[in-house]
């Protein structure tokens, strides 16, 4: 196979995963469209379930809400009594009555303000607890999801859900929910007070309230999909930005700044347009409802004047009724104004809950057993696998790795070598065939015990923020300093660590960007050596070190890995000449196998690959 052909296969595999990701996103978005009418109720129920975990705080918040609004509702009635203490036409004023009512009014308003403050504190506390638990649940769900989920979802989009979307929910719970609770009580209380003052004037709202409800329902029905689209576009933008930032070196090396900026401009425009559309149409609700409320106030003023002239109402009652009508219509207008924010919060919560509803990695079989006393015999029997239905990567693959043997896997790019490792670790399950470890099917073993039996070093190194010692001892909590240093010496990294100002206590920042890539690779190799595992997987593990260091590492590793079964994926064929068995994989099939000498004598694909590297 030529280099061009190998690159083509690699691109095909990359396209498969990319196509799978887009297909998955398409299904998710279409699913959201299909459930447009149902998602709000389902999302609200799920949010309510979180809040009901703190039901006593909610009860206290309800008491504060009720008390604050009821005390506030007494004010207009007392205002009317104050105005009624004035005798029209004579100018006589009962100052004692006015002072009496004013004092009670001030007292009620102070109590209402205190309870309102207590309500805000309680709701902030509840929202903090809910968001903390929600974020905890999301992260726990992420830890249970299969590797395949992360293959088809952008990292930035996942981060957007756990940060921006949950923050949006937090803001809504702490502010918008309080506003809604206040609206319900204020509107109900004001309506009762207006009925006691003049049932006839209340009939004005029989026309304006249904008009407000119909207008709000119509507009929000149009805007709900816009807010879902806004959250989706922001997630896509975050995913693109995360991807481009992580690939800055490659981007600059290829001079693709202008091209990347153009792509960003397109995604940014889509996100801004989605945001504008949602906010623009969402903002129509407030002015429309405000117009209807002002219409109701005008009608009350006209009909109230008629009743006054007819002697059916006094000036004080009209004044109280007008104030209550403002308390009745004002919260409705405010609720309409925050409805767009509620729609945004519900759309964000929907994205969060969809992530929580993702199917976790399948549970182990009920009779699954722990993999104990591992010998390291691995056998694949007629294994077939593809990331997408109908697109097979490995076809009818069979091989046997005896305990303690070094198995090298070579072949053109895209031949299925890394896919084989994914199956061994059971990140994916084959569609056909069986994989056995020590004669037991891995489907009959617990995943945790199977994965603990392997130590793995990948080409893409991963180090976290912390000391070098903590990174080396990551997979073995009981490791002492001596064993960590022994592993570092074997990986030829001890002398480098010792020369650092803080030695093993040196902090690695931002995935180890303060050390070279080759040194990061050596650290991950030392970390794998420290594990008490009977099987080892090296996926291009020494690709970032020089040939001399690589040979030294391999000599040390062979000594440390006695009685361990090792799977090594290598492109530099000179490094696996001493392997016990070399498997040549092409198009998902083992086309050749044997030792280096045997394969060179055959003159097949292995020899062509080997000679191509030295031409």
GROMACS .gro file of C-alpha atoms in nm, residues 66-430:
model
  365
   66UNK     CA    1  -4.669   3.479   5.090
   67UNK     CA    2  -4.598   3.710   5.384
   68UNK     CA    3  -4.403   3.966   5.181
   69UNK     CA    4  -4.674   3.998   4.918
   70UNK     CA    5  -4.970   3.995   5.157
   71UNK     CA    6  -4.817   4.269   5.374
   72UNK     CA    7  -4.744   4.466   5.056
   73UNK     CA    8  -5.103   4.422   4.936
   74UNK     CA    9  -5.242   4.591   5.246
   75UNK     CA   10  -5.077   4.919   5.140
   76UNK     CA   11  -5.324   5.026   4.866
   77UNK     CA   12  -5.618   4.960   5.097
   78UNK     CA   13  -5.466   5.183   5.365
   79UNK     CA   14  -5.391   5.443   5.097
   80UNK     CA   15  -5.758   5.451   5.005
   81UNK     CA   16  -5.854   5.493   5.371
   82UNK     CA   17  -5.611   5.784   5.402
   83UNK     CA   18  -5.767   5.951   5.097
   84UNK     CA   19  -6.112   5.875   5.233
   85UNK     CA   20  -6.024   6.070   5.550
   86UNK     CA   21  -6.046   6.385   5.339
   87UNK     CA   22  -6.398   6.530   5.302
   88UNK     CA   23  -6.436   6.641   4.938
   89UNK     CA   24  -6.551   7.000   4.889
   90UNK     CA   25  -6.489   7.106   5.250
   91UNK     CA   26  -6.115   7.050   5.271
   92UNK     CA   27  -6.150   6.895   5.614
   93UNK     CA   28  -5.886   6.635   5.693
   94UNK     CA   29  -5.888   6.384   5.979
   95UNK     CA   30  -5.514   6.402   6.048
   96UNK     CA   31  -5.536   6.151   6.332
   97UNK     CA   32  -5.686   5.892   6.095
   98UNK     CA   33  -5.433   5.975   5.825
   99UNK     CA   34  -5.141   5.934   6.069
  100UNK     CA   35  -5.289   5.610   6.204
  101UNK     CA   36  -5.324   5.455   5.858
  102UNK     CA   37  -4.985   5.588   5.742
  103UNK     CA   38  -4.810   5.433   6.045
  104UNK     CA   39  -4.965   5.095   5.977
  105UNK     CA   40  -4.873   5.128   5.609
  106UNK     CA   41  -4.508   5.201   5.694
  107UNK     CA   42  -4.496   4.904   5.933
  108UNK     CA   43  -4.642   4.665   5.678
  109UNK     CA   44  -4.400   4.781   5.408
  110UNK     CA   45  -4.099   4.738   5.640
  111UNK     CA   46  -4.208   4.382   5.726
  112UNK     CA   47  -4.271   4.310   5.357
  113UNK     CA   48  -3.921   4.436   5.263
  114UNK     CA   49  -3.758   4.223   5.535
  115UNK     CA   50  -3.940   3.910   5.423
  116UNK     CA   51  -3.856   3.988   5.059
  117UNK     CA   52  -3.487   4.009   5.153
  118UNK     CA   53  -3.514   3.676   5.336
  119UNK     CA   54  -3.678   3.526   5.027
  120UNK     CA   55  -3.388   3.637   4.806
  121UNK     CA   56  -3.135   3.483   5.044
  122UNK     CA   57  -3.330   3.158   5.058
  123UNK     CA   58  -3.364   3.133   4.681
  124UNK     CA   59  -2.992   3.203   4.631
  125UNK     CA   60  -2.918   2.925   4.881
  126UNK     CA   61  -3.155   2.682   4.710
  127UNK     CA   62  -3.024   2.764   4.361
  128UNK     CA   63  -2.664   2.722   4.480
  129UNK     CA   64  -2.744   2.380   4.622
  130UNK     CA   65  -2.939   2.275   4.312
  131UNK     CA   66  -2.666   2.389   4.072
  132UNK     CA   67  -2.396   2.222   4.281
  133UNK     CA   68  -2.586   1.893   4.276
  134UNK     CA   69  -2.672   1.927   3.907
  135UNK     CA   70  -2.309   1.989   3.813
  136UNK     CA   71  -2.206   1.697   4.032
  137UNK     CA   72  -2.459   1.471   3.859
  138UNK     CA   73  -2.351   1.585   3.513
  139UNK     CA   74  -1.986   1.515   3.586
  140UNK     CA   75  -2.069   1.177   3.739
  141UNK     CA   76  -2.267   1.094   3.425
  142UNK     CA   77  -1.970   1.197   3.210
  143UNK     CA   78  -1.755   0.953   3.405
  144UNK     CA   79  -1.995   0.669   3.321
  145UNK     CA   80  -2.038   0.744   2.951
  146UNK     CA   81  -1.866   0.516   2.700
  147UNK     CA   82  -1.564   0.634   2.502
  148UNK     CA   83  -1.782   0.637   2.192
  149UNK     CA   84  -1.979   0.935   2.328
  150UNK     CA   85  -1.667   1.152   2.338
  151UNK     CA   86  -1.569   1.038   1.990
  152UNK     CA   87  -1.881   1.199   1.841
  153UNK     CA   88  -1.929   1.505   2.066
  154UNK     CA   89  -1.712   1.814   2.070
  155UNK     CA   90  -1.533   1.882   2.397
  156UNK     CA   91  -1.631   2.249   2.386
  157UNK     CA   92  -2.000   2.161   2.357
  158UNK     CA   93  -1.977   1.930   2.660
  159UNK     CA   94  -1.799   2.203   2.859
  160UNK     CA   95  -2.065   2.452   2.749
  161UNK     CA   96  -2.334   2.231   2.902
  162UNK     CA   97  -2.159   2.188   3.234
  163UNK     CA   98  -2.068   2.557   3.266
  164UNK     CA   99  -2.276   2.805   3.059
  165UNK     CA  100  -2.600   2.605   3.050
  166UNK     CA  101  -2.599   2.527   3.422
  167UNK     CA  102  -2.510   2.889   3.503
  168UNK     CA  103  -2.812   2.996   3.298
  169UNK     CA  104  -3.031   2.762   3.504
  170UNK     CA  105  -2.877   2.904   3.822
  171UNK     CA  106  -2.963   3.262   3.726
  172UNK     CA  107  -3.319   3.162   3.643
  173UNK     CA  108  -3.375   2.976   3.969
  174UNK     CA  109  -3.238   3.257   4.185
  175UNK     CA  110  -3.414   3.544   4.005
  176UNK     CA  111  -3.686   3.442   3.763
  177UNK     CA  112  -3.846   3.184   3.990
  178UNK     CA  113  -3.878   3.441   4.270
  179UNK     CA  114  -4.043   3.676   4.023
  180UNK     CA  115  -4.291   3.410   3.917
  181UNK     CA  116  -4.382   3.320   4.276
  182UNK     CA  117  -4.429   3.687   4.356
  183UNK     CA  118  -4.642   3.732   4.045
  184UNK     CA  119  -4.880   3.450   4.134
  185UNK     CA  120  -4.941   3.571   4.490
  186UNK     CA  121  -4.956   3.940   4.403
  187UNK     CA  122  -5.197   3.886   4.114
  188UNK     CA  123  -5.423   3.659   4.320
  189UNK     CA  124  -5.418   3.892   4.623
  190UNK     CA  125  -5.480   4.204   4.414
  191UNK     CA  126  -5.771   4.034   4.239
  192UNK     CA  127  -5.934   3.942   4.571
  193UNK     CA  128  -5.895   4.300   4.701
  194UNK     CA  129  -6.040   4.447   4.380
  195UNK     CA  130  -6.342   4.217   4.403
  196UNK     CA  131  -6.407   4.339   4.759
  197UNK     CA  132  -6.389   4.701   4.641
  198UNK     CA  133  -6.590   4.685   4.316
  199UNK     CA  134  -6.686   4.360   4.144
  200UNK     CA  135  -6.819   4.557   3.847
  201UNK     CA  136  -6.484   4.720   3.769
  202UNK     CA  137  -6.316   4.380   3.783
  203UNK     CA  138  -6.510   4.286   3.470
  204UNK     CA  139  -6.261   4.499   3.274
  205UNK     CA  140  -6.003   4.225   3.328
  206UNK     CA  141  -6.238   3.965   3.181
  207UNK     CA  142  -6.142   4.119   2.848
  208UNK     CA  143  -5.776   4.219   2.899
  209UNK     CA  144  -5.644   3.911   3.087
  210UNK     CA  145  -5.749   3.652   2.824
  211UNK     CA  146  -5.607   3.886   2.560
  212UNK     CA  147  -5.273   3.891   2.748
  213UNK     CA  148  -5.270   3.512   2.788
  214UNK     CA  149  -5.348   3.445   2.421
  215UNK     CA  150  -5.084   3.695   2.306
  216UNK     CA  151  -4.818   3.548   2.537
  217UNK     CA  152  -4.895   3.190   2.436
  218UNK     CA  153  -4.880   3.274   2.067
  219UNK     CA  154  -4.548   3.458   2.085
  220UNK     CA  155  -4.375   3.211   2.318
  221UNK     CA  156  -4.487   2.924   2.099
  222UNK     CA  157  -4.292   3.090   1.818
  223UNK     CA  158  -3.987   3.174   2.028
  224UNK     CA  159  -3.938   2.842   2.211
  225UNK     CA  160  -3.757   2.671   1.918
  226UNK     CA  161  -3.543   2.985   1.878
  227UNK     CA  162  -3.406   2.955   2.230
  228UNK     CA  163  -3.328   2.587   2.179
  229UNK     CA  164  -3.144   2.678   1.859
  230UNK     CA  165  -2.957   2.954   2.041
  231UNK     CA  166  -2.822   2.712   2.304
  232UNK     CA  167  -2.723   2.463   2.034
  233UNK     CA  168  -2.538   2.726   1.828
  234UNK     CA  169  -2.353   2.856   2.134
  235UNK     CA  170  -2.246   2.500   2.214
  236UNK     CA  171  -2.120   2.452   1.858
  237UNK     CA  172  -1.928   2.781   1.876
  238UNK     CA  173  -1.765   2.679   2.204
  239UNK     CA  174  -1.669   2.344   2.055
  240UNK     CA  175  -1.507   2.512   1.754
  241UNK     CA  176  -1.315   2.761   1.969
  242UNK     CA  177  -1.187   2.486   2.201
  243UNK     CA  178  -1.073   2.282   1.902
  244UNK     CA  179  -0.892   2.574   1.736
  245UNK     CA  180  -0.722   2.692   2.056
  246UNK     CA  181  -0.590   2.344   2.131
  247UNK     CA  182  -0.450   2.325   1.777
  248UNK     CA  183  -0.285   2.668   1.766
  249UNK     CA  184   0.063   2.536   1.680
  250UNK     CA  185  -0.061   2.336   1.383
  251UNK     CA  186  -0.284   2.621   1.275
  252UNK     CA  187   0.003   2.869   1.270
  253UNK     CA  188   0.248   2.623   1.119
  254UNK     CA  189   0.021   2.578   0.818
  255UNK     CA  190  -0.061   2.949   0.794
  256UNK     CA  191  -0.434   2.886   0.829
  257UNK     CA  192  -0.513   3.191   1.045
  258UNK     CA  193  -0.720   3.363   0.777
  259UNK     CA  194  -0.904   3.043   0.686
  260UNK     CA  195  -0.976   2.968   1.052
  261UNK     CA  196  -1.091   3.325   1.111
  262UNK     CA  197  -1.331   3.288   0.819
  263UNK     CA  198  -1.471   2.965   0.962
  264UNK     CA  199  -1.504   3.129   1.304
  265UNK     CA  200  -1.680   3.428   1.151
  266UNK     CA  201  -1.936   3.195   0.998
  267UNK     CA  202  -2.005   3.012   1.323
  268UNK     CA  203  -1.997   3.335   1.521
  269UNK     CA  204  -2.249   3.489   1.283
  270UNK     CA  205  -2.478   3.187   1.321
  271UNK     CA  206  -2.453   3.203   1.702
  272UNK     CA  207  -2.513   3.579   1.712
  273UNK     CA  208  -2.801   3.551   1.467
  274UNK     CA  209  -2.959   3.272   1.672
  275UNK     CA  210  -2.911   3.481   1.988
  276UNK     CA  211  -3.059   3.790   1.821
  277UNK     CA  212  -3.358   3.603   1.680
  278UNK     CA  213  -3.438   3.451   2.020
  279UNK     CA  214  -3.400   3.778   2.210
  280UNK     CA  215  -3.573   3.988   1.943
  281UNK     CA  216  -3.889   3.782   1.925
  282UNK     CA  217  -3.875   3.707   2.299
  283UNK     CA  218  -3.869   4.081   2.375
  284UNK     CA  219  -4.195   4.136   2.187
  285UNK     CA  220  -4.392   3.974   2.469
  286UNK     CA  221  -4.323   4.250   2.723
  287UNK     CA  222  -4.435   4.549   2.515
  288UNK     CA  223  -4.746   4.366   2.393
  289UNK     CA  224  -4.857   4.275   2.745
  290UNK     CA  225  -4.765   4.623   2.869
  291UNK     CA  226  -4.991   4.776   2.604
  292UNK     CA  227  -5.280   4.553   2.712
  293UNK     CA  228  -5.221   4.644   3.078
  294UNK     CA  229  -5.223   5.015   2.997
  295UNK     CA  230  -5.544   4.957   2.806
  296UNK     CA  231  -5.698   4.798   3.116
  297UNK     CA  232  -5.587   5.096   3.329
  298UNK     CA  233  -5.751   5.335   3.084
  299UNK     CA  234  -6.076   5.139   3.094
  300UNK     CA  235  -6.069   5.131   3.476
  301UNK     CA  236  -6.020   5.509   3.488
  302UNK     CA  237  -6.314   5.569   3.252
  303UNK     CA  238  -6.557   5.328   3.419
  304UNK     CA  239  -6.438   5.430   3.767
  305UNK     CA  240  -6.519   5.794   3.690
  306UNK     CA  241  -6.864   5.691   3.569
  307UNK     CA  242  -6.930   5.499   3.893
  308UNK     CA  243  -6.809   5.795   4.100
  309UNK     CA  244  -7.040   6.034   3.920
  310UNK     CA  245  -7.322   5.786   3.978
  311UNK     CA  246  -7.239   5.780   4.349
  312UNK     CA  247  -7.149   5.409   4.349
  313UNK     CA  248  -6.784   5.456   4.449
  314UNK     CA  249  -6.583   5.697   4.657
  315UNK     CA  250  -6.254   5.864   4.565
  316UNK     CA  251  -6.068   5.649   4.818
  317UNK     CA  252  -6.207   5.327   4.672
  318UNK     CA  253  -6.121   5.436   4.319
  319UNK     CA  254  -5.767   5.522   4.431
  320UNK     CA  255  -5.726   5.182   4.601
  321UNK     CA  256  -5.870   5.002   4.298
  322UNK     CA  257  -5.630   5.178   4.060
  323UNK     CA  258  -5.333   5.087   4.283
  324UNK     CA  259  -5.450   4.725   4.302
  325UNK     CA  260  -5.497   4.718   3.926
  326UNK     CA  261  -5.132   4.821   3.887
  327UNK     CA  262  -5.031   4.546   4.128
  328UNK     CA  263  -5.247   4.308   3.929
  329UNK     CA  264  -5.122   4.400   3.582
  330UNK     CA  265  -4.766   4.504   3.671
  331UNK     CA  266  -4.645   4.156   3.773
  332UNK     CA  267  -4.810   4.009   3.464
  333UNK     CA  268  -4.610   4.253   3.253
  334UNK     CA  269  -4.289   4.172   3.443
  335UNK     CA  270  -4.354   3.799   3.406
  336UNK     CA  271  -4.392   3.849   3.032
  337UNK     CA  272  -4.062   4.038   3.025
  338UNK     CA  273  -3.875   3.756   3.200
  339UNK     CA  274  -4.044   3.485   2.997
  340UNK     CA  275  -3.766   3.498   2.739
  341UNK     CA  276  -3.517   3.436   3.017
  342UNK     CA  277  -3.723   3.143   3.137
  343UNK     CA  278  -3.729   3.003   2.784
  344UNK     CA  279  -3.350   3.038   2.769
  345UNK     CA  280  -3.315   2.864   3.105
  346UNK     CA  281  -3.545   2.580   3.001
  347UNK     CA  282  -3.352   2.535   2.675
  348UNK     CA  283  -3.026   2.525   2.871
  349UNK     CA  284  -3.172   2.281   3.125
  350UNK     CA  285  -3.296   2.062   2.842
  351UNK     CA  286  -2.940   2.033   2.704
  352UNK     CA  287  -2.811   1.946   3.051
  353UNK     CA  288  -3.077   1.681   3.109
  354UNK     CA  289  -3.021   1.533   2.764
  355UNK     CA  290  -2.660   1.477   2.860
  356UNK     CA  291  -2.772   1.317   3.187
  357UNK     CA  292  -3.005   1.091   2.991
  358UNK     CA  293  -2.729   0.962   2.766
  359UNK     CA  294  -2.696   0.588   2.800
  360UNK     CA  295  -2.400   0.504   3.025
  361UNK     CA  296  -2.153   0.234   2.944
  362UNK     CA  297  -2.349  -0.095   2.959
  363UNK     CA  298  -2.342  -0.255   3.299
  364UNK     CA  299  -2.139  -0.567   3.355
  365UNK     CA  300  -2.325  -0.893   3.320
  366UNK     CA  301  -2.500  -1.002   3.639
  367UNK     CA  302  -2.270  -1.300   3.672
  368UNK     CA  303  -1.958  -1.105   3.569
  369UNK     CA  304  -1.648  -1.199   3.766
  370UNK     CA  305  -1.339  -1.010   3.867
  371UNK     CA  306  -1.029  -1.080   3.660
  372UNK     CA  307  -0.788  -1.212   3.923
  373UNK     CA  308  -0.450  -1.388   3.910
  374UNK     CA  309  -0.393  -1.262   3.558
  375UNK     CA  310  -0.153  -1.463   3.343
  376UNK     CA  311  -0.185  -1.244   3.037
  377UNK     CA  312  -0.304  -1.479   2.764
  378UNK     CA  313  -0.512  -1.285   2.511
  379UNK     CA  314  -0.699  -1.445   2.225
  380UNK     CA  315  -0.918  -1.291   1.956
  381UNK     CA  316  -1.147  -1.528   1.771
  382UNK     CA  317  -1.307  -1.417   1.443
  383UNK     CA  318  -1.355  -1.057   1.564
  384UNK     CA  319  -1.533  -0.806   1.337
  385UNK     CA  320  -1.600  -0.446   1.429
  386UNK     CA  321  -1.699  -0.110   1.277
  387UNK     CA  322  -1.774   0.229   1.431
  388UNK     CA  323  -2.075   0.261   1.203
  389UNK     CA  324  -2.316  -0.008   1.083
  390UNK     CA  325  -2.208  -0.134   0.745
  391UNK     CA  326  -1.858   0.015   0.770
  392UNK     CA  327  -1.637  -0.264   0.903
  393UNK     CA  328  -1.286  -0.175   1.026
  394UNK     CA  329  -1.173  -0.517   1.151
  395UNK     CA  330  -1.283  -0.826   0.960
  396UNK     CA  331  -1.275  -1.180   1.098
  397UNK     CA  332  -0.960  -1.109   1.300
  398UNK     CA  333  -0.806  -1.396   1.496
  399UNK     CA  334  -0.480  -1.395   1.693
  400UNK     CA  335  -0.331  -1.537   2.011
  401UNK     CA  336  -0.090  -1.358   2.247
  402UNK     CA  337   0.078  -1.597   2.489
  403UNK     CA  338   0.159  -1.477   2.843
  404UNK     CA  339   0.475  -1.272   2.874
  405UNK     CA  340   0.521  -1.223   2.500
  406UNK     CA  341   0.581  -0.896   2.318
  407UNK     CA  342   0.330  -0.861   2.037
  408UNK     CA  343   0.398  -0.586   1.786
  409UNK     CA  344   0.119  -0.460   1.563
  410UNK     CA  345   0.223  -0.284   1.244
  411UNK     CA  346   0.059  -0.181   0.924
  412UNK     CA  347  -0.039   0.114   0.710
  413UNK     CA  348  -0.214   0.413   0.859
  414UNK     CA  349  -0.583   0.344   0.909
  415UNK     CA  350  -0.543  -0.034   0.899
  416UNK     CA  351  -0.724  -0.078   1.232
  417UNK     CA  352  -0.436  -0.098   1.482
  418UNK     CA  353  -0.576   0.151   1.736
  419UNK     CA  354  -0.922   0.003   1.691
  420UNK     CA  355  -0.778  -0.328   1.805
  421UNK     CA  356  -0.653  -0.162   2.125
  422UNK     CA  357  -0.999  -0.011   2.185
  423UNK     CA  358  -1.146  -0.359   2.170
  424UNK     CA  359  -0.885  -0.510   2.402
  425UNK     CA  360  -0.962  -0.245   2.665
  426UNK     CA  361  -1.333  -0.292   2.598
  427UNK     CA  362  -1.392   0.071   2.513
  428UNK     CA  363  -1.603  -0.085   2.238
  429UNK     CA  364  -1.748  -0.434   2.200
  430UNK     CA  365  -1.705  -0.624   1.874
   0.00000   0.00000   0.00000
